[in-house]
């Protein structure tokens, strides 16, 4: 089965009990047992048919054995980190998602889990960060907002040599463009709030593994800590995933045109997009993914100019988040990355006049006109 077909026919595409073509929302907490211990489902934290349908679907489309659905991307990430124990050390990409940085440095550190943040696009830096108590490497590629690229396969070799688990946050590329498990990762996870849901209407997280023991361990954490996704949101996510292929194709088309437009606009200084031949991660990304995605960052001369652009846009919605059918726009220095001190932000290359956009599937002519008008002085 090819990808676009899998999005529709993967997992449990037909309700086994009724034949319904769309998995029904099993809004239920518990299940009648035919005698003690004789049941299909026991309790909905442990398992629910609607959630299971989603979990089978994400496992199929990531090329894994088992999937798990959580109440948010952060709940999924926290559950995965809880596979490790006090005293363990994790190496993570230095510009990981802000919430990931926060949970690792302000919550999980209190349980004595140690994390070192390094530039995972530099393989020697990753190798040198391995310590006797290192248990995992946590990678995000492309990153936010500068779209830095890490070579998943090369890092997976470092992980294997040192007996570490490789965890990849695949939110930006989506399973349509990139499948980290096939590149040697042990665990892939998503903020399904973004492209997988795709319509700015659900918050969810997904985890996929391709090893039975690891699957058992993730299920144990999911059932023990309880951060599960409810049946309504599981259903919405299944519905979103059905159109992932067409949405990503359309987003890719629109994004290329927006990138070309930005490069030619005199008010734009730098454009960050992995699809550009001069992007430092272009070759590696091209090798490990089939598309470049819908995220672009670019700089204008100042924060004041960036604020002016955000004030003038009509169709690009000023909002955090990304990956939706509607185009979104933000200033990382003032929004998603505001908690990082200015000097550190500048070190990371996050300038004050940096604007991030998530391209949606509106008519491209409207999007280009919108940016053209917003970038003009006056
Ligand atoms: C949004 C996001 C998260 C967190 O997901 P939530 O669903 O908001 O909890 C994690 N990683 C990346 C790359 C994200 O963009």
PDB file of C-alpha atoms and ligand atoms in Angstrom, residues 71-77 96-100 138 140 142-144 169-172 189-194 202-205 321-322 356, ligand 1:
ATOM      1  CA  UNK A  71      -3.491  14.231  25.051  1.00  0.00           C
ATOM      2  CA  UNK A  72      -0.849  16.548  23.548  1.00  0.00           C
ATOM      3  CA  UNK A  73       2.591  16.499  21.951  1.00  0.00           C
ATOM      4  CA  UNK A  74       4.055  17.403  25.341  1.00  0.00           C
ATOM      5  CA  UNK A  75       2.267  14.462  27.024  1.00  0.00           C
ATOM      6  CA  UNK A  76       3.765  12.160  24.356  1.00  0.00           C
ATOM      7  CA  UNK A  77       7.267  13.600  24.848  1.00  0.00           C
ATOM      8  CA  UNK A  96      14.380  21.799  20.330  1.00  0.00           C
ATOM      9  CA  UNK A  97      10.781  22.996  20.630  1.00  0.00           C
ATOM     10  CA  UNK A  98      10.473  25.414  23.587  1.00  0.00           C
ATOM     11  CA  UNK A  99       8.069  23.159  25.500  1.00  0.00           C
ATOM     12  CA  UNK A 100      10.466  20.229  25.160  1.00  0.00           C
ATOM     13  CA  UNK A 138      16.678  13.159  21.200  1.00  0.00           C
ATOM     14  CA  UNK A 140      14.318  17.326  16.103  1.00  0.00           C
ATOM     15  CA  UNK A 142      14.043  20.297  10.780  1.00  0.00           C
ATOM     16  CA  UNK A 143      14.160  22.574  13.822  1.00  0.00           C
ATOM     17  CA  UNK A 144      12.229  25.660  14.707  1.00  0.00           C
ATOM     18  CA  UNK A 169      10.396  14.458  16.846  1.00  0.00           C
ATOM     19  CA  UNK A 170       8.986  14.247  13.303  1.00  0.00           C
ATOM     20  CA  UNK A 171       6.359  16.985  13.689  1.00  0.00           C
ATOM     21  CA  UNK A 172       7.747  19.325  11.010  1.00  0.00           C
ATOM     22  CA  UNK A 189       6.929  11.137  18.017  1.00  0.00           C
ATOM     23  CA  UNK A 190       4.635  13.922  16.838  1.00  0.00           C
ATOM     24  CA  UNK A 191       2.763  16.906  18.009  1.00  0.00           C
ATOM     25  CA  UNK A 192      -0.302  15.773  16.043  1.00  0.00           C
ATOM     26  CA  UNK A 193      -1.753  19.204  16.851  1.00  0.00           C
ATOM     27  CA  UNK A 194       0.161  20.409  13.790  1.00  0.00           C
ATOM     28  CA  UNK A 202      -7.305  19.380  18.066  1.00  0.00           C
ATOM     29  CA  UNK A 203      -4.368  19.098  20.494  1.00  0.00           C
ATOM     30  CA  UNK A 204      -2.771  15.627  20.455  1.00  0.00           C
ATOM     31  CA  UNK A 205       0.493  13.706  20.524  1.00  0.00           C
ATOM     32  CA  UNK A 321       1.324  26.790  16.213  1.00  0.00           C
ATOM     33  CA  UNK A 322       1.831  25.619  12.633  1.00  0.00           C
ATOM     34  CA  UNK A 356       8.278  32.582  10.760  1.00  0.00           C
TER      35      UNK A 356
HETATM   36  C1  LIG B   1       3.992  21.958  19.025  1.00  0.00           C
HETATM   37  C2  LIG B   1       5.174  21.092  19.118  1.00  0.00           C
HETATM   38  C3  LIG B   1       5.361  20.228  20.216  1.00  0.00           C
HETATM   39  C4  LIG B   1       4.409  20.186  21.385  1.00  0.00           C
HETATM   40  O1  LIG B   1       3.167  19.684  21.012  1.00  0.00           O
HETATM   41  P1  LIG B   1       1.755  20.079  21.695  1.00  0.00           P
HETATM   42  O2  LIG B   1       0.781  19.313  20.907  1.00  0.00           O
HETATM   43  O3  LIG B   1       1.618  21.576  21.562  1.00  0.00           O
HETATM   44  O4  LIG B   1       1.837  19.678  23.124  1.00  0.00           O
HETATM   45  C5  LIG B   1       6.472  19.401  20.199  1.00  0.00           C
HETATM   46  N1  LIG B   1       7.366  19.429  19.181  1.00  0.00           N
HETATM   47  C6  LIG B   1       7.220  20.260  18.132  1.00  0.00           C
HETATM   48  C7  LIG B   1       8.239  20.238  17.042  1.00  0.00           C
HETATM   49  C8  LIG B   1       6.142  21.125  18.058  1.00  0.00           C
HETATM   50  O5  LIG B   1       6.005  21.945  17.012  1.00  0.00           O
END
